[in-house]
Amino acid sequence: ISFDFNLYPNPCSDKIVVQLNEAGHSPIKAEIFSLQGTKILEFNIPKHKNSLTLDMTSLNKGIYYIR
């Protein structure tokens, strides 16, 4: 299953918002990976929610992928 989403602000300094284009009918699991493919963070967006704010202060500066 795939979902359309937005991330902002990009780049971020401390927090990032993951916003879905529509709320899901079940929780949505997502993961953040480093460029090397190491899973850095895993999170869930609760059902019937369309956004989640994540604290990114523990991550080093760099480029990350979300899946």
mmCIF file of C-alpha atoms in Angstrom:
data_model
loop_
_atom_site.group_PDB
_atom_site.id
_atom_site.type_symbol
_atom_site.label_atom_id
_atom_site.label_comp_id
_atom_site.label_asym_id
_atom_site.label_seq_id
_atom_site.Cartn_x
_atom_site.Cartn_y
_atom_site.Cartn_z
ATOM 1 C CA ILE A 1 0.000 0.000 0.000
ATOM 2 C CA SER A 2 1.316 3.435 -0.840
ATOM 3 C CA PHE A 3 0.265 6.867 0.365
ATOM 4 C CA ASP A 4 0.850 10.374 -0.903
ATOM 5 C CA PHE A 5 2.438 12.542 1.771
ATOM 6 C CA ASN A 6 4.352 15.763 2.356
ATOM 7 C CA LEU A 7 7.267 16.442 4.694
ATOM 8 C CA TYR A 8 8.025 19.915 5.974
ATOM 9 C CA PRO A 9 10.073 21.878 6.632
ATOM 10 C CA ASN A 10 12.760 20.529 4.335
ATOM 11 C CA PRO A 11 15.497 20.864 5.380
ATOM 12 C CA CYS A 12 14.593 20.707 9.066
ATOM 13 C CA SER A 13 16.548 21.679 12.158
ATOM 14 C CA ASP A 14 14.584 20.090 15.006
ATOM 15 C CA LYS A 15 11.102 18.911 14.059
ATOM 16 C CA ILE A 16 9.503 17.625 10.885
ATOM 17 C CA VAL A 17 5.827 17.157 10.042
ATOM 18 C CA VAL A 18 4.705 14.108 8.062
ATOM 19 C CA GLN A 19 1.354 14.976 6.489
ATOM 20 C CA LEU A 20 -0.752 12.468 4.556
ATOM 21 C CA ASN A 21 -3.047 13.680 1.811
ATOM 22 C CA GLU A 22 -5.861 11.817 3.569
ATOM 23 C CA ALA A 23 -6.282 10.071 6.923
ATOM 24 C CA GLY A 24 -5.900 6.296 6.949
ATOM 25 C CA HIS A 25 -8.479 3.791 8.154
ATOM 26 C CA SER A 26 -5.740 1.932 10.037
ATOM 27 C CA PRO A 27 -2.404 2.970 11.575
ATOM 28 C CA ILE A 28 0.309 3.662 8.996
ATOM 29 C CA LYS A 29 3.826 2.434 9.734
ATOM 30 C CA ALA A 30 6.732 4.416 8.310
ATOM 31 C CA GLU A 31 10.504 4.202 8.653
ATOM 32 C CA ILE A 32 13.399 6.620 8.195
ATOM 33 C CA PHE A 33 16.653 5.294 6.698
ATOM 34 C CA SER A 34 20.154 6.698 6.285
ATOM 35 C CA LEU A 35 21.804 6.866 2.855
ATOM 36 C CA GLN A 36 23.596 3.624 3.769
ATOM 37 C CA GLY A 37 20.243 1.856 4.255
ATOM 38 C CA THR A 38 20.366 1.693 8.056
ATOM 39 C CA LYS A 39 16.949 2.039 9.694
ATOM 40 C CA ILE A 40 17.173 5.096 11.951
ATOM 41 C CA LEU A 41 13.609 5.541 13.162
ATOM 42 C CA GLU A 42 10.271 3.753 12.970
ATOM 43 C CA PHE A 43 6.945 5.429 13.692
ATOM 44 C CA ASN A 44 3.201 5.024 13.256
ATOM 45 C CA ILE A 45 0.628 7.557 12.198
ATOM 46 C CA PRO A 46 -2.530 6.616 14.144
ATOM 47 C CA LYS A 47 -5.674 5.719 12.209
ATOM 48 C CA HIS A 48 -7.930 8.632 11.327
ATOM 49 C CA LYS A 49 -4.993 11.068 11.687
ATOM 50 C CA ASN A 50 -3.396 12.751 8.699
ATOM 51 C CA SER A 51 -0.254 14.204 10.287
ATOM 52 C CA LEU A 52 2.449 13.567 12.851
ATOM 53 C CA THR A 53 5.244 15.792 14.161
ATOM 54 C CA LEU A 54 8.588 14.048 14.742
ATOM 55 C CA ASP A 55 11.502 15.240 16.873
ATOM 56 C CA MET A 56 14.626 15.024 14.682
ATOM 57 C CA THR A 57 17.154 16.535 17.119
ATOM 58 C CA SER A 58 18.793 13.139 17.761
ATOM 59 C CA LEU A 59 19.732 12.700 14.082
ATOM 60 C CA ASN A 60 23.017 13.858 12.590
ATOM 61 C CA LYS A 61 22.877 16.357 9.748
ATOM 62 C CA GLY A 62 22.475 14.535 6.467
ATOM 63 C CA ILE A 63 20.113 13.081 3.910
ATOM 64 C CA TYR A 64 17.521 10.508 4.936
ATOM 65 C CA TYR A 65 14.853 8.467 3.163
ATOM 66 C CA ILE A 66 11.343 7.747 4.415
ATOM 67 C CA ARG A 67 9.432 4.615 3.534
#
